[in-house]
PDB file of C-alpha atoms in Angstrom:
ATOM      1  CA  MET V   2     -74.099 -56.647  11.102  1.00 83.00           C
ATOM      2  CA  LEU V   3     -72.880 -55.368  14.429  1.00 84.00           C
ATOM      3  CA  GLN V   4     -69.519 -56.765  13.654  1.00 89.00           C
ATOM      4  CA  ASP V   5     -69.514 -54.927  10.376  1.00 82.00           C
ATOM      5  CA  LEU V   6     -70.400 -51.700  12.168  1.00 85.00           C
ATOM      6  CA  ASP V   7     -67.670 -52.305  14.738  1.00 86.00           C
ATOM      7  CA  ALA V   8     -65.172 -52.967  11.959  1.00 88.00           C
ATOM      8  CA  LEU V   9     -66.356 -49.874  10.122  1.00 87.00           C
ATOM      9  CA  SER V  10     -66.175 -47.844  13.319  1.00 91.00           C
ATOM     10  CA  LEU V  11     -62.615 -49.114  13.883  1.00 90.00           C
ATOM     11  CA  ARG V  12     -61.652 -48.251  10.344  1.00 93.00           C
ATOM     12  CA  ILE V  13     -63.176 -44.782  10.699  1.00 94.00           C
ATOM     13  CA  ARG V  14     -61.244 -44.228  13.953  1.00 94.00           C
ATOM     14  CA  GLN V  15     -58.089 -45.384  12.229  1.00 94.00           C
ATOM     15  CA  ALA V  16     -58.815 -43.069   9.285  1.00 94.00           C
ATOM     16  CA  VAL V  17     -59.512 -40.187  11.697  1.00 94.00           C
ATOM     17  CA  GLN V  18     -56.299 -40.939  13.602  1.00 95.00           C
ATOM     18  CA  LEU V  19     -54.382 -41.122  10.331  1.00 94.00           C
ATOM     19  CA  ALA V  20     -55.925 -37.795   9.256  1.00 95.00           C
ATOM     20  CA  ARG V  21     -54.926 -36.236  12.601  1.00 95.00           C
ATOM     21  CA  ASP V  22     -51.411 -37.647  12.273  1.00 93.00           C
ATOM     22  CA  LEU V  23     -51.215 -36.289   8.738  1.00 95.00           C
ATOM     23  CA  GLN V  24     -52.469 -32.891   9.913  1.00 96.00           C
ATOM     24  CA  SER V  25     -49.871 -32.862  12.706  1.00 95.00           C
ATOM     25  CA  GLU V  26     -47.174 -33.879  10.244  1.00 96.00           C
ATOM     26  CA  ARG V  27     -48.438 -31.224   7.811  1.00 96.00           C
ATOM     27  CA  ALA V  28     -48.274 -28.570  10.563  1.00 96.00           C
ATOM     28  CA  ALA V  29     -44.781 -29.721  11.500  1.00 97.00           C
ATOM     29  CA  LEU V  30     -43.723 -29.600   7.843  1.00 97.00           C
ATOM     30  CA  ARG V  31     -45.226 -26.101   7.443  1.00 97.00           C
ATOM     31  CA  THR V  32     -43.317 -24.978  10.540  1.00 97.00           C
ATOM     32  CA  ARG V  33     -40.141 -26.525   9.144  1.00 97.00           C
ATOM     33  CA  ILE V  34     -40.770 -24.867   5.742  1.00 97.00           C
ATOM     34  CA  GLN V  35     -41.226 -21.505   7.467  1.00 97.00           C
ATOM     35  CA  GLN V  36     -37.999 -22.032   9.416  1.00 97.00           C
ATOM     36  CA  LEU V  37     -36.180 -22.997   6.225  1.00 97.00           C
ATOM     37  CA  GLU V  38     -37.625 -19.975   4.395  1.00 97.00           C
ATOM     38  CA  GLN V  39     -36.487 -17.717   7.235  1.00 97.00           C
ATOM     39  CA  GLU V  40     -33.069 -19.339   7.179  1.00 97.00           C
ATOM     40  CA  CYS V  41     -32.950 -18.955   3.392  1.00 97.00           C
ATOM     41  CA  GLN V  42     -33.888 -15.257   3.690  1.00 97.00           C
ATOM     42  CA  SER V  43     -31.305 -14.818   6.416  1.00 97.00           C
ATOM     43  CA  LEU V  44     -28.667 -16.413   4.179  1.00 97.00           C
ATOM     44  CA  LYS V  45     -29.723 -14.180   1.262  1.00 97.00           C
ATOM     45  CA  ASP V  46     -29.446 -11.138   3.520  1.00 97.00           C
ATOM     46  CA  GLN V  47     -26.011 -12.289   4.686  1.00 97.00           C
ATOM     47  CA  GLN V  48     -24.970 -12.896   1.081  1.00 97.00           C
ATOM     48  CA  LEU V  49     -26.147  -9.385   0.168  1.00 97.00           C
ATOM     49  CA  ARG V  50     -24.200  -7.884   3.093  1.00 97.00           C
ATOM     50  CA  ASP V  51     -21.142  -9.936   2.134  1.00 97.00           C
ATOM     51  CA  SER V  52     -21.453  -8.815  -1.492  1.00 97.00           C
ATOM     52  CA  GLN V  53     -21.748  -5.192  -0.418  1.00 97.00           C
ATOM     53  CA  GLU V  54     -18.743  -5.569   1.873  1.00 97.00           C
ATOM     54  CA  ALA V  55     -16.783  -7.216  -0.941  1.00 98.00           C
ATOM     55  CA  ALA V  56     -17.712  -4.321  -3.240  1.00 97.00           C
ATOM     56  CA  ARG V  57     -16.601  -1.792  -0.589  1.00 97.00           C
ATOM     57  CA  LEU V  58     -13.340  -3.687  -0.109  1.00 97.00           C
ATOM     58  CA  ALA V  59     -12.773  -3.848  -3.869  1.00 97.00           C
ATOM     59  CA  GLU V  60     -13.397  -0.105  -4.086  1.00 97.00           C
ATOM     60  CA  ARG V  61     -10.985   0.561  -1.226  1.00 97.00           C
ATOM     61  CA  LEU V  62      -8.421  -1.711  -2.840  1.00 97.00           C
ATOM     62  CA  ALA V  63      -8.749   0.154  -6.139  1.00 97.00           C
ATOM     63  CA  CYS V  64      -8.406   3.463  -4.280  1.00 97.00           C
ATOM     64  CA  HIS V  65      -5.327   2.202  -2.436  1.00 97.00           C
ATOM     65  CA  ASP V  66      -3.868   0.942  -5.706  1.00 97.00           C
ATOM     66  CA  GLN V  67      -4.347   4.382  -7.250  1.00 97.00           C
ATOM     67  CA  GLU V  68      -2.756   6.031  -4.220  1.00 97.00           C
ATOM     68  CA  LEU V  69       0.130   3.578  -4.385  1.00 97.00           C
ATOM     69  CA  GLN V  70       0.649   4.249  -8.095  1.00 97.00           C
ATOM     70  CA  ALA V  71       0.538   7.999  -7.461  1.00 97.00           C
ATOM     71  CA  ALA V  72       3.028   7.634  -4.611  1.00 97.00           C
ATOM     72  CA  ARG V  73       5.313   5.528  -6.802  1.00 97.00           C
ATOM     73  CA  ALA V  74       5.101   8.079  -9.611  1.00 97.00           C
ATOM     74  CA  GLU V  75       5.852  10.918  -7.198  1.00 97.00           C
ATOM     75  CA  SER V  76       8.683   8.919  -5.678  1.00 97.00           C
ATOM     76  CA  GLY V  77      10.097   8.283  -9.159  1.00 96.00           C
ATOM     77  CA  GLN V  78       9.892  11.979  -9.983  1.00 97.00           C
ATOM     78  CA  ARG V  79      11.558  12.915  -6.699  1.00 97.00           C
ATOM     79  CA  GLN V  80      14.263  10.330  -7.242  1.00 97.00           C
ATOM     80  CA  ALA V  81      14.893  11.631 -10.763  1.00 97.00           C
ATOM     81  CA  ALA V  82      15.046  15.208  -9.434  1.00 97.00           C
ATOM     82  CA  LEU V  83      17.422  14.160  -6.655  1.00 97.00           C
ATOM     83  CA  GLU V  84      19.610  12.255  -9.107  1.00 97.00           C
ATOM     84  CA  SER V  85      19.666  15.323 -11.364  1.00 97.00           C
ATOM     85  CA  ASP V  86      20.600  17.518  -8.393  1.00 97.00           C
ATOM     86  CA  LEU V  87      23.278  15.023  -7.424  1.00 97.00           C
ATOM     87  CA  ARG V  88      24.751  15.090 -10.959  1.00 97.00           C
ATOM     88  CA  ASP V  89      24.677  18.896 -10.950  1.00 97.00           C
ATOM     89  CA  HIS V  90      26.374  19.031  -7.562  1.00 97.00           C
ATOM     90  CA  GLN V  91      28.906  16.419  -8.643  1.00 97.00           C
ATOM     91  CA  ILE V  92      29.708  18.432 -11.788  1.00 97.00           C
ATOM     92  CA  ARG V  93      30.024  21.583  -9.689  1.00 97.00           C
ATOM     93  CA  SER V  94      32.163  19.761  -7.131  1.00 97.00           C
ATOM     94  CA  ASP V  95      34.433  18.430  -9.891  1.00 96.00           C
ATOM     95  CA  SER V  96      34.693  21.929 -11.375  1.00 97.00           C
ATOM     96  CA  LEU V  97      35.511  23.451  -7.991  1.00 97.00           C
ATOM     97  CA  GLN V  98      38.051  20.694  -7.353  1.00 97.00           C
ATOM     98  CA  ARG V  99      39.797  21.461 -10.676  1.00 97.00           C
ATOM     99  CA  ARG V 100      39.758  25.190  -9.877  1.00 97.00           C
ATOM    100  CA  LEU V 101      41.204  24.447  -6.441  1.00 97.00           C
ATOM    101  CA  VAL V 102      44.023  22.402  -7.970  1.00 96.00           C
ATOM    102  CA  GLN V 103      44.674  25.200 -10.498  1.00 97.00           C
ATOM    103  CA  THR V 104      44.587  27.846  -7.769  1.00 97.00           C
ATOM    104  CA  GLU V 105      46.956  25.861  -5.559  1.00 96.00           C
ATOM    105  CA  SER V 106      49.273  25.330  -8.518  1.00 96.00           C
ATOM    106  CA  GLU V 107      49.123  29.064  -9.331  1.00 96.00           C
ATOM    107  CA  ARG V 108      49.726  29.900  -5.661  1.00 96.00           C
ATOM    108  CA  ASP V 109      52.754  27.610  -5.526  1.00 95.00           C
ATOM    109  CA  ARG V 110      54.102  29.143  -8.754  1.00 96.00           C
ATOM    110  CA  LEU V 111      53.532  32.676  -7.415  1.00 95.00           C
ATOM    111  CA  ARG V 112      55.148  31.728  -4.110  1.00 96.00           C
ATOM    112  CA  GLU V 113      58.200  30.422  -5.934  1.00 96.00           C
ATOM    113  CA  ALA V 114      58.289  33.578  -8.061  1.00 95.00           C
ATOM    114  CA  ALA V 115      57.954  35.765  -4.931  1.00 95.00           C
ATOM    115  CA  THR V 116      60.701  33.824  -3.180  1.00 96.00           C
ATOM    116  CA  GLY V 117      62.934  34.165  -6.246  1.00 94.00           C
ATOM    117  CA  ALA V 118      62.146  37.888  -6.502  1.00 94.00           C
ATOM    118  CA  GLN V 119      62.896  38.410  -2.808  1.00 95.00           C
ATOM    119  CA  GLN V 120      66.210  36.640  -3.169  1.00 94.00           C
ATOM    120  CA  GLN V 121      67.074  38.849  -6.144  1.00 93.00           C
ATOM    121  CA  ILE V 122      66.061  41.963  -4.196  1.00 91.00           C
ATOM    122  CA  GLU V 123      68.231  40.884  -1.284  1.00 88.00           C
ATOM    123  CA  LEU V 124      71.183  40.315  -3.635  1.00 87.00           C
ATOM    124  CA  ILE V 125      70.651  43.717  -5.215  1.00 87.00           C
ATOM    125  CA  LEU V 126      70.422  45.385  -1.809  1.00 84.00           C
ATOM    126  CA  GLU V 127      73.612  43.713  -0.684  1.00 84.00           C
ATOM    127  CA  ARG V 128      75.468  45.076  -3.698  1.00 83.00           C
ATOM    128  CA  LEU V 129      74.343  48.653  -3.192  1.00 82.00           C
ATOM    129  CA  PRO V 130      76.918  51.011  -1.746  1.00 80.00           C
ATOM    130  CA  GLY V 131      76.410  51.474   1.931  1.00 77.00           C
ATOM    131  CA  ALA V 132      74.823  48.107   2.437  1.00 62.00           C
ATOM    132  CA  GLN V 133      75.576  46.536   5.712  1.00 66.00           C
ATOM    133  CA  ALA V 134      77.983  43.744   5.542  1.00 54.00           C
TER     134      ALA V 134
END
């Protein structure tokens, strides 16, 4: 009977030791679960911050796209206005160039007429009585 009690006592000690080991393991697992939960929450927080940053960046990108489109539209309008001004100035330049050619032609014709008239006047003056010979 003593042997049975010793065996029972040994088995109880083993059971107690196993229970303690299980409690230690349970505490370690709870600690690990808490760490993992904290890590999970930290990752969720980081994901939320990343999502918010991505949303801000998307908003900025959309704003920049709108600004770029507005700048392109304004640039196109300015270019069209400048091209129109250039055409107008080119037309005016061509017109002034034609007028200059006409004026120079008229001047040359008038110069020839004046030279011819002066020669005729000189001939007439030479023929007048009392003209110096």
